Amino acid sequence: MSLHQCSETPAKSPRIAVLAGSALGVVFGDIGTSPLYTFKTVLSLSGHDPTPSVVLGLLSLIIWTLILVTSLKYAAFAMRIDNHGEGGIMALMSLLVRKGKGGRWVIFAALIGAALIYGDGAITPAISVLSALEGLTIVIPESHPCILPLTVVILLVLFCIQPFGTAKIGKVFGPIMALWFFVIAALGIWGIIQYPAVLLAVNPWYGMTFLLSNGFVSFMVLGGVFLCVTGAEALYADMGHFGKKPIWFAWYGVVFPALVLNYAGQSALILAGADSKHNIFFLLCPPVLQVPLILLATLATIIASQAIITGAFSMTRQAILLGWLPRLRIKQTAAESYGQIYIGVINGLLMVVTIGLVIFFKSSDKLAAAYGIAVSLTMLMTSGLLFVAMREVWRWSLLSSALIALVFLIIDTSFLVANMIKVLEGGYIPLLLAAVICTVMVIWNRGIKAVSRAVGEKGIGIDQFFAQLKADDIPRVPGSAVFLTRTQHNTPPVMHWHVARNRALQRNVFSLTIDILNVPYVDPRQRMVITPRAPNYWHGVAQYGFMEHPNVPHLLQGMGEMKDLFASDDVTYYVGHETIVARESATGMASWQRSAFAFMQRNCTHVINHYHLPSDRVVEISRRVAI
């Protein structure tokens, strides 16, 4: 190690530790609260009063699922394939598109995976909070009728505070989750002391023996075992917020050991003779401390739910900027944190679905039937994309990539097939939700491309346009105008229509195209390229990443000497508004898709709000576009 490296290590270590502590409250909330319901579900699927060999087999399956899926697939492999520091299935798709490998299969797999995450996002808060509050029935059996209403109230409050942001209270998420992991580890150690032989389950032979010797029961149990890794995707998706090393530090140093100890402690308690019909997690705790544990568990599940909601907001913003979802109003809830946003439509839909799930299923045991199928299918999509990334990003050989991907695909497929049994028991709900979201994504993207093609078909060359201005003696009146357009080479249609209607054009004209790249961030120094096209007419192409949000007035402030012309208070902004109509030929969009696209376009956030344009200085020009 060099002297330079030695001098950097002490400075970096505290920062990594701080970021790892913060990651505990965001990244690991979902997977960290899984001990509340996973082992209970697995036990019920295997039949109550299990033999020691069955308990050791179940524990072995859980431990090795955590190792193979979370530690190996996500931490060791997926997190090493990043899009300029960003992870997650949308970022991975964008990386492959940028590498020229954005074929239909890659895009379809990513869209399916992203849509399924919304289904998981609706179920996670429901099952987590409900399972935490169900612990009250151990301390106060008479409280059972109050569990469902109390869960609904907590979730309702959680969703209702989203518009105000969570930046201030978010600072305590990390310490609370750190306490949570310390407590579940300590409870696990106490359980292991009751029956130390439980540690034999580290041997994978016990898990394999259980799978091979229990027939259809083994297959059903596999669907329950999968619940222990339902939050594993967050390690990859939240990589851009904290970095790889802090997440690795938190997972390998805190979360993984705490989870293994707690699952082992629950198993040891069963082997020591505890009643498997109760929630073993809460039986690990001495009676005098069970109420504080329930309160801590409730806080942990609320934090886990908050992380899921925030993740849904973040992924929605990425999809909007990449052109896969309609523009929605995005509210920045904290100026100092770009990740602190609120999207009212997504929050409202998640609230309705989540609370509806709680009321419909009524218990965490029944909710577990619907949980897991969406996540297992998302993980399968991710494995497929990782194979492409190994070949195209890492340039691995076909044999090496195929062998590694095959291991992941076999694991993911096994869990998916096991979870498919749950379809009729409630698993259809996240699948239906994902199908609707995926359909919306595909229709919106097709519609946007169809509009761009239709507008581009009637393009007029720059030279031809200005020659026509001169021939028709169109005056250049005092003032400045900014035209927002998708067109980069021809005359912006909105400028052409402005001249046709008003028979005049401002003396200084600037047309602007916003281009979203398949990278998370763009260097501000390379933000915009300005090209003179005609006398007193310039065209600019502003580039943004899919994690940024364009602000046109702020952008124009950075135009250097031209700032005085186009960043002043007397500049007028011109935007176009398309009215969608049917194309006369048979090559247009299907009627139902065109109607759906037109509906979404009418109801999406106006371009004025999306680009933060001053509404009192905007002129909107409407035109009919046939697609």
XYZ file of C-alpha atoms in Angstrom:
627
model
C 0.000 0.000 0.000
C 1.351 3.431 -0.932
C 1.771 6.349 1.484
C -0.968 8.165 -0.403
C -3.363 5.288 0.156
C -2.470 5.121 3.843
C -3.202 8.815 4.302
C -6.619 8.487 2.652
C -7.839 5.491 4.638
C -8.484 7.234 8.007
C -10.388 10.040 6.285
C -12.542 7.727 4.216
C -13.409 5.237 6.943
C -15.585 7.616 9.053
C -17.447 8.767 5.939
C -18.141 5.170 4.873
C -19.350 4.379 8.394
C -21.712 7.382 8.389
C -23.098 6.490 4.965
C -23.469 2.859 6.036
C -25.464 4.014 9.059
C -27.720 6.096 6.831
C -28.144 3.154 4.451
C -29.526 1.064 7.320
C -32.607 3.294 7.356
C -33.191 3.329 3.612
C -31.688 0.300 1.901
C -32.304 -2.446 4.439
C -35.707 -1.624 5.881
C -37.578 -4.214 3.810
C -35.166 -7.125 4.137
C -34.392 -6.131 7.724
C -37.983 -6.549 8.902
C -38.515 -9.869 7.091
C -37.839 -11.948 10.268
C -41.199 -10.687 11.536
C -43.091 -12.912 9.108
C -40.720 -15.152 7.119
C -40.034 -17.944 9.603
C -43.651 -17.924 10.781
C -44.816 -18.372 7.186
C -42.273 -21.109 6.448
C -43.307 -23.041 9.552
C -46.991 -22.893 8.639
C -46.241 -24.130 5.116
C -44.203 -27.058 6.435
C -46.850 -28.046 8.967
C -46.803 -27.287 12.683
C -44.854 -29.397 15.193
C -41.907 -29.901 12.797
C -39.149 -32.421 13.538
C -35.584 -31.239 14.283
C -34.432 -32.258 10.802
C -37.207 -30.148 9.252
C -36.333 -27.086 11.380
C -32.646 -27.383 10.487
C -33.575 -27.821 6.842
C -35.760 -24.709 6.856
C -33.072 -22.628 8.562
C -30.431 -23.899 6.143
C -32.600 -22.875 3.175
C -33.056 -19.369 4.617
C -29.346 -18.903 5.341
C -28.243 -20.059 1.898
C -30.926 -18.027 0.164
C -29.527 -14.934 1.891
C -26.020 -15.937 0.809
C -26.751 -16.837 -2.816
C -29.323 -14.174 -3.679
C -28.349 -11.148 -1.610
C -24.651 -11.602 -0.822
C -23.596 -13.209 -4.095
C -25.999 -12.081 -6.834
C -26.730 -8.518 -5.729
C -23.799 -7.472 -3.512
C -21.000 -9.304 -5.328
C -22.219 -9.126 -8.941
C -25.032 -6.669 -9.653
C -23.549 -3.819 -7.636
C -20.377 -3.978 -9.723
C -22.369 -3.158 -12.867
C -23.421 0.466 -12.453
C -24.522 3.267 -14.741
C -22.197 6.058 -13.637
C -22.766 5.061 -10.008
C -26.516 4.421 -10.306
C -28.067 0.978 -9.974
C -31.477 -0.617 -10.293
C -33.249 -2.242 -13.191
C -34.049 1.050 -15.002
C -30.448 2.240 -14.697
C -29.231 -1.160 -15.931
C -31.549 -0.932 -18.944
C -30.286 2.574 -19.708
C -26.688 1.348 -19.520
C -27.363 -1.454 -21.998
C -29.234 0.922 -24.332
C -26.258 3.276 -24.232
C -24.001 0.337 -25.098
C -26.159 -0.316 -28.163
C -27.797 -3.410 -26.669
C -31.241 -1.959 -26.057
C -33.105 -4.588 -28.038
C -36.747 -5.368 -27.465
C -35.981 -8.192 -25.061
C -33.765 -5.983 -22.865
C -36.302 -3.156 -22.759
C -39.235 -5.512 -22.178
C -37.443 -7.294 -19.316
C -36.580 -3.991 -17.648
C -40.112 -2.610 -18.000
C -41.640 -5.801 -16.559
C -39.194 -5.690 -13.650
C -39.828 -2.008 -12.959
C -43.609 -2.452 -13.108
C -43.430 -5.393 -10.702
C -41.538 -3.273 -8.171
C -44.648 -1.126 -7.814
C -46.596 -4.265 -6.891
C -44.015 -5.085 -4.249
C -44.151 -1.474 -3.055
C -47.852 -1.797 -2.316
C -47.580 -5.091 -0.404
C -44.454 -4.360 1.667
C -45.980 -1.639 3.889
C -49.129 -3.735 4.364
C -47.453 -6.979 5.448
C -44.670 -5.280 7.454
C -46.822 -3.018 9.637
C -49.508 -5.685 10.052
C -47.002 -8.350 11.150
C -45.407 -5.963 13.673
C -48.713 -5.024 15.284
C -49.842 -8.652 15.427
C -47.263 -9.083 18.172
C -49.697 -7.258 20.462
C -51.872 -10.368 20.554
C -49.120 -12.200 22.452
C -49.032 -9.557 25.190
C -52.699 -8.548 25.104
C -54.836 -11.303 23.526
C -57.901 -9.022 23.679
C -56.227 -6.576 21.264
C -56.836 -8.781 18.211
C -59.877 -6.796 16.928
C -57.835 -3.573 17.101
C -54.907 -4.788 14.954
C -56.537 -4.184 11.577
C -57.902 -0.653 12.323
C -54.610 0.363 13.929
C -52.668 -0.841 10.883
C -54.926 1.157 8.569
C -54.520 4.300 10.692
C -50.698 4.014 10.746
C -50.515 3.485 6.990
C -52.960 6.335 6.358
C -50.837 8.713 8.449
C -47.666 7.499 6.709
C -49.032 8.278 3.248
C -50.610 11.567 4.340
C -47.299 13.004 5.615
C -45.514 12.357 2.310
C -46.285 15.834 0.819
C -44.413 17.437 3.738
C -41.251 15.412 3.117
C -39.254 13.237 5.462
C -35.892 14.989 5.400
C -36.026 16.054 9.056
C -37.314 12.818 10.567
C -35.251 10.827 8.060
C -32.136 11.674 10.076
C -33.288 9.326 12.848
C -34.087 6.419 10.496
C -30.500 5.153 10.516
C -30.085 5.083 14.334
C -33.500 3.430 14.807
C -32.692 0.719 12.273
C -29.231 0.264 13.811
C -30.967 -0.333 17.151
C -33.371 -2.734 15.415
C -30.552 -4.852 13.976
C -28.733 -4.865 17.310
C -31.899 -6.027 19.084
C -32.778 -8.801 16.625
C -29.169 -10.023 16.719
C -29.218 -10.058 20.526
C -32.545 -11.916 20.565
C -31.128 -14.403 18.097
C -28.057 -15.034 20.260
C -30.302 -15.590 23.283
C -32.307 -18.136 21.274
C -29.177 -19.916 20.046
C -28.012 -20.327 23.653
C -31.203 -22.336 24.282
C -30.211 -24.871 21.613
C -26.643 -24.338 20.230
C -26.905 -27.340 17.898
C -29.059 -25.167 15.642
C -25.836 -23.787 14.131
C -25.448 -27.071 12.253
C -27.908 -25.580 9.735
C -25.043 -23.585 8.224
C -24.292 -26.828 6.394
C -26.251 -26.641 3.077
C -26.760 -30.405 3.208
C -29.673 -29.932 5.618
C -31.456 -27.646 3.171
C -30.878 -29.927 0.197
C -32.044 -32.950 2.184
C -35.263 -31.161 3.114
C -35.942 -30.160 -0.504
C -35.339 -33.662 -1.823
C -37.240 -35.591 0.831
C -40.492 -33.684 1.444
C -42.111 -33.737 -1.977
C -44.662 -31.038 -2.758
C -44.311 -29.553 0.753
C -40.690 -28.681 -0.042
C -41.847 -26.892 -3.149
C -44.439 -24.846 -1.247
C -41.946 -24.007 1.506
C -39.559 -22.572 -1.090
C -42.113 -19.840 -1.810
C -42.124 -18.937 1.899
C -38.321 -19.058 2.182
C -38.120 -16.458 -0.587
C -39.685 -13.884 1.755
C -36.312 -13.542 3.506
C -34.817 -11.770 0.448
C -37.757 -9.670 -0.771
C -35.805 -6.468 -0.101
C -32.582 -7.578 -1.807
C -33.276 -5.526 -4.942
C -32.902 -2.361 -2.823
C -29.156 -2.976 -2.423
C -28.791 -2.442 -6.157
C -31.497 0.182 -6.666
C -30.234 2.503 -3.894
C -26.566 2.200 -4.798
C -26.483 5.705 -6.258
C -27.629 7.285 -2.987
C -24.895 5.847 -0.775
C -22.262 4.182 -2.951
C -21.129 0.577 -3.087
C -18.769 0.468 -0.131
C -21.186 1.830 2.519
C -23.869 -0.647 1.394
C -21.383 -3.523 1.431
C -20.172 -2.401 4.852
C -23.717 -2.274 6.234
C -24.773 -5.591 4.687
C -21.779 -7.755 5.528
C -20.994 -6.049 8.824
C -24.453 -5.499 10.342
C -27.529 -6.674 8.447
C -26.500 -10.127 7.226
C -25.101 -11.284 10.592
C -28.166 -9.906 12.440
C -30.583 -11.685 10.107
C -28.759 -15.023 10.301
C -28.549 -14.828 14.111
C -32.239 -13.995 14.438
C -33.410 -16.758 12.120
C -31.134 -19.179 13.945
C -32.531 -17.977 17.275
C -36.118 -18.537 16.122
C -35.194 -22.035 14.919
C -33.424 -22.820 18.201
C -36.513 -21.825 20.154
C -38.596 -24.316 18.151
C -36.019 -27.041 18.753
C -36.084 -26.186 22.457
C -39.817 -26.909 22.537
C -41.576 -23.575 21.854
C -45.067 -23.647 20.345
C -44.636 -23.157 16.592
C -48.237 -21.941 16.209
C -47.272 -18.543 17.669
C -45.078 -15.897 16.068
C -41.664 -17.177 17.180
C -40.048 -13.784 16.604
C -41.848 -12.213 19.554
C -41.419 -15.341 21.717
C -37.668 -14.738 21.532
C -38.170 -11.670 23.707
C -38.645 -11.854 27.505
C -42.297 -10.994 28.378
C -41.353 -7.813 30.230
C -39.706 -6.392 27.071
C -42.258 -7.535 24.496
C -44.197 -4.249 24.408
C -41.030 -2.167 23.751
C -40.061 -4.716 21.074
C -43.463 -4.336 19.392
C -43.056 -0.549 19.395
C -39.553 -0.859 17.918
C -40.808 -3.355 15.312
C -43.610 -0.974 14.350
C -41.132 1.884 13.916
C -38.846 -0.363 11.840
C -41.701 -1.402 9.559
C -42.797 2.224 9.135
C -39.226 3.107 8.128
C -39.164 0.147 5.733
C -42.457 1.333 4.237
C -41.103 4.861 3.868
C -38.087 3.536 1.987
C -40.372 1.637 -0.404
C -42.519 4.733 -1.033
C -39.450 6.926 -1.623
C -38.059 4.290 -3.989
C -41.321 4.291 -5.960
C -41.098 8.092 -6.315
C -37.481 7.887 -7.483
C -38.155 5.148 -10.042
C -41.174 7.067 -11.353
C -39.042 10.141 -11.954
C -36.509 8.037 -13.876
C -39.285 6.508 -16.016
C -40.789 9.964 -16.746
C -37.493 11.451 -17.865
C -36.647 8.410 -19.992
C -40.008 8.734 -21.741
C -41.742 5.676 -20.308
C -44.374 7.379 -18.147
C -46.515 10.509 -18.598
C -45.288 13.713 -16.990
C -46.453 13.888 -13.376
C -46.148 16.782 -10.969
C -42.961 16.282 -8.945
C -42.598 18.268 -5.737
C -39.165 18.753 -4.218
C -39.730 18.410 -0.463
C -36.189 19.305 0.624
C -33.964 21.756 -1.237
C -30.767 20.203 0.123
C -31.626 16.667 -1.011
C -32.452 15.845 -4.626
C -33.837 12.458 -3.600
C -36.494 14.027 -1.353
C -39.428 14.263 -3.759
C -43.167 13.716 -3.695
C -45.392 12.551 -6.560
C -49.028 12.882 -5.566
C -50.516 10.462 -8.109
C -48.120 7.649 -7.160
C -48.606 8.309 -3.447
C -52.388 8.223 -3.801
C -52.413 5.017 -5.841
C -50.021 3.263 -3.455
C -52.128 4.360 -0.484
C -55.369 3.035 -1.983
C -53.819 -0.297 -3.006
C -51.878 -0.797 0.247
C -54.795 -0.057 2.557
C -57.072 -2.072 0.282
C -54.728 -5.060 0.631
C -54.761 -4.780 4.435
C -58.566 -4.682 4.538
C -58.920 -7.497 1.986
C -56.399 -9.961 3.477
C -56.805 -8.955 7.162
C -53.669 -10.802 8.405
C -49.986 -11.068 7.555
C -50.341 -14.847 7.055
C -52.818 -14.299 4.219
C -50.838 -11.376 2.813
C -47.789 -13.647 2.574
C -49.703 -15.590 -0.091
C -49.637 -12.516 -2.345
C -46.109 -11.524 -1.405
C -43.017 -12.671 -3.238
C -44.310 -13.458 -6.707
C -43.674 -9.927 -8.002
C -40.195 -9.777 -6.453
C -39.168 -13.219 -7.733
C -40.174 -12.258 -11.283
C -38.272 -8.953 -10.975
C -35.183 -10.845 -9.846
C -35.505 -13.170 -12.840
C -35.608 -10.150 -15.177
C -32.550 -8.686 -13.434
C -30.625 -11.943 -13.882
C -31.339 -11.882 -17.610
C -30.093 -8.298 -17.875
C -27.003 -9.153 -15.814
C -26.117 -11.820 -18.372
C -26.219 -9.227 -21.156
C -24.184 -6.823 -19.005
C -21.516 -9.452 -18.299
C -21.084 -9.889 -22.031
C -21.334 -6.272 -23.164
C -20.015 -4.267 -20.192
C -17.451 -6.626 -18.664
C -16.691 -8.325 -22.005
C -16.714 -11.773 -20.418
C -16.707 -14.832 -22.642
C -20.006 -16.450 -23.542
C -19.166 -19.539 -21.474
C -18.256 -17.624 -18.289
C -21.266 -15.316 -18.547
C -23.635 -18.187 -19.278
C -22.400 -20.314 -16.354
C -22.765 -17.501 -13.807
C -26.111 -16.341 -15.214
C -27.369 -19.928 -15.340
C -26.821 -20.309 -11.596
C -28.781 -17.132 -10.913
C -31.520 -18.076 -13.378
C -31.961 -21.546 -11.858
C -32.304 -20.028 -8.375
C -34.686 -17.286 -9.527
C -36.758 -19.675 -11.628
C -37.082 -22.108 -8.717
C -38.392 -19.362 -6.471
C -40.681 -18.003 -9.192
C -42.239 -21.400 -9.914
C -42.686 -22.000 -6.181
C -44.351 -18.611 -5.830
C -46.659 -19.227 -8.789
C -48.697 -21.462 -6.491
C -49.722 -18.232 -4.767
C -51.358 -16.743 -7.874
C -54.875 -17.845 -7.014
C -54.355 -17.049 -3.311
C -53.724 -13.363 -3.960
C -50.568 -13.362 -6.063
C -52.633 -12.155 -9.016
C -52.936 -8.710 -7.387
C -49.320 -7.520 -7.862
C -49.279 -9.198 -11.286
C -52.394 -7.307 -12.399
C -50.980 -4.063 -11.029
C -47.703 -4.658 -12.867
C -49.553 -5.510 -16.095
C -51.465 -2.219 -15.968
C -48.313 -0.186 -15.264
C -46.334 -1.952 -17.998
C -49.147 -1.342 -20.507
C -49.183 2.357 -19.589
C -45.398 2.527 -20.099
C -45.500 0.886 -23.518
C -48.449 2.976 -24.794
C -46.938 6.256 -23.587
C -43.549 5.518 -25.159
C -45.137 4.445 -28.453
C -47.341 7.542 -28.461
C -44.457 9.943 -27.840
C -42.448 8.377 -30.665
C -45.464 8.467 -32.997
C -46.027 12.176 -32.287
C -42.346 12.946 -32.925
C -42.469 11.094 -36.247
C -45.706 12.795 -37.284
C -44.355 16.249 -36.496
C -41.023 15.491 -38.149
C -42.697 14.370 -41.389
C -43.808 17.955 -42.070
C -40.495 19.558 -41.169
C -39.255 22.643 -42.998
C -35.552 23.336 -43.487
C -34.002 26.307 -41.650
C -32.716 27.990 -44.801
C -36.030 27.494 -46.561
C -37.948 28.936 -43.614
C -35.881 32.116 -43.311
C -35.848 32.577 -47.089
C -39.642 32.413 -46.994
C -39.674 35.005 -44.182
C -37.710 37.360 -46.390
C -39.827 36.631 -49.468
C -43.077 37.236 -47.545
C -41.638 40.372 -45.911
C -42.306 39.027 -42.400
C -41.027 41.643 -39.921
C -38.538 40.830 -37.120
C -40.082 42.735 -34.217
C -38.226 43.814 -31.028
C -38.012 41.208 -28.294
C -36.735 37.695 -27.617
C -38.458 34.322 -27.918
C -37.619 30.808 -26.765
C -39.271 27.917 -28.605
C -39.324 24.498 -26.960
C -39.139 21.768 -29.582
C -38.276 18.116 -30.140
C -36.868 18.971 -33.589
C -33.108 19.428 -33.761
C -32.446 19.861 -37.488
C -35.474 21.470 -39.111
C -37.482 24.536 -38.182
C -39.359 24.010 -34.916
C -43.037 23.433 -35.843
C -44.179 25.724 -33.026
C -42.076 28.568 -34.504
C -43.491 27.941 -37.959
C -47.067 28.044 -36.632
C -46.302 31.168 -34.588
C -45.192 33.021 -37.727
C -48.116 31.688 -39.766
C -50.629 33.004 -37.203
C -48.969 36.232 -36.068
C -47.158 37.254 -39.273
C -44.121 38.356 -37.259
C -41.065 36.916 -35.519
C -39.028 38.350 -32.675
C -35.640 39.805 -33.461
C -33.789 37.319 -31.240
C -34.899 33.695 -31.410
C -33.673 30.638 -29.535
C -35.052 27.126 -30.005
C -34.366 24.590 -27.272
C -34.414 20.790 -27.301
C -34.259 18.896 -24.007
C -32.406 15.617 -24.485
C -32.484 12.993 -21.704
C -29.445 10.738 -21.907
C -29.063 7.169 -20.652
C -26.765 8.312 -17.848
C -27.835 9.468 -14.367
C -26.086 12.844 -14.430
C -24.495 15.139 -16.990
C -21.507 17.360 -16.262
C -22.913 20.931 -15.913
C -20.043 22.173 -18.087
C -21.388 20.013 -20.922
C -25.016 20.808 -20.238
C -25.850 22.674 -23.449
C -24.480 22.977 -26.961
C -25.575 26.147 -28.814
C -25.375 26.404 -32.608
C -26.089 29.548 -34.718
C -28.574 28.581 -37.451
C -29.559 31.912 -39.059
C -29.241 35.644 -38.381
C -30.210 36.186 -34.732
C -31.418 32.576 -34.473
C -29.691 29.979 -32.330
C -30.563 26.383 -31.480
C -29.573 24.742 -28.214
C -29.551 21.099 -27.171
C -29.632 20.735 -23.395
C -28.599 17.334 -22.067
C -29.794 15.921 -18.749
C -29.410 12.583 -17.026
C -32.361 10.462 -15.947
C -31.744 11.414 -12.298
C -31.918 15.160 -12.994
C -34.875 17.454 -13.524
C -34.729 20.118 -16.257
C -35.319 23.729 -15.229
C -35.362 25.924 -18.344
C -35.108 29.404 -16.729
C -32.191 28.203 -14.607
C -30.624 26.672 -17.722
C -30.841 29.944 -19.661
C -29.089 31.762 -16.830
C -25.944 29.838 -17.783
C -25.821 30.971 -21.424
C -22.917 33.356 -20.919
C -23.085 36.474 -23.108
C -26.467 35.389 -24.522
C -27.984 35.403 -21.045
C -29.029 39.035 -21.415
C -31.096 38.141 -24.499
C -32.894 35.012 -23.323
C -32.785 35.001 -19.523
C -34.416 38.391 -19.074
C -37.914 39.051 -17.770
C -39.261 40.164 -21.158
C -38.500 36.922 -23.034
C -41.541 34.947 -24.263
C -41.648 31.150 -24.186
C -43.538 29.258 -26.880
C -44.673 25.667 -26.437
C -46.796 23.402 -28.557
C -49.848 21.457 -27.477
C -50.774 18.384 -29.509
C -54.364 17.241 -29.993
C -54.194 13.572 -30.955
C -56.337 12.398 -33.869
C -56.464 9.172 -35.883
C -54.169 8.760 -38.881
C -56.096 8.100 -42.093
C -53.808 5.270 -43.174
C -53.823 1.870 -41.476
C -50.255 2.307 -40.222
C -51.159 4.357 -37.141
C -51.545 3.234 -33.538
C -54.395 0.914 -32.649
C -57.550 2.802 -31.736
C -57.578 1.758 -28.068
C -53.893 2.633 -27.671
C -54.377 6.018 -29.328
C -57.345 6.762 -27.052
C -55.352 5.736 -23.975
C -52.392 7.879 -25.058
C -54.614 10.889 -25.749
C -56.203 10.505 -22.305
C -52.805 10.351 -20.606
C -51.548 13.350 -22.550
C -54.586 15.438 -21.602
C -54.124 14.642 -17.925
C -50.347 14.682 -17.520
C -48.543 17.632 -15.973
C -48.264 20.519 -18.393
C -44.900 21.176 -19.969
C -44.981 24.624 -18.282
C -44.802 23.023 -14.852
C -42.517 20.197 -15.930
C -39.822 22.602 -17.127
C -40.550 25.307 -14.512
C -41.476 27.936 -17.095
C -42.889 31.263 -15.849
C -46.595 30.829 -16.652
C -47.199 34.547 -17.246
C -44.700 34.580 -20.125
C -45.735 31.420 -21.983
C -47.678 31.256 -25.247
C -49.183 27.875 -26.055
C -49.932 26.990 -29.671
C -52.219 24.048 -30.335
C -52.061 21.737 -33.322
C -53.657 18.474 -34.408
C -51.313 15.506 -34.799
C -52.379 12.299 -36.522
C -50.855 9.097 -35.175
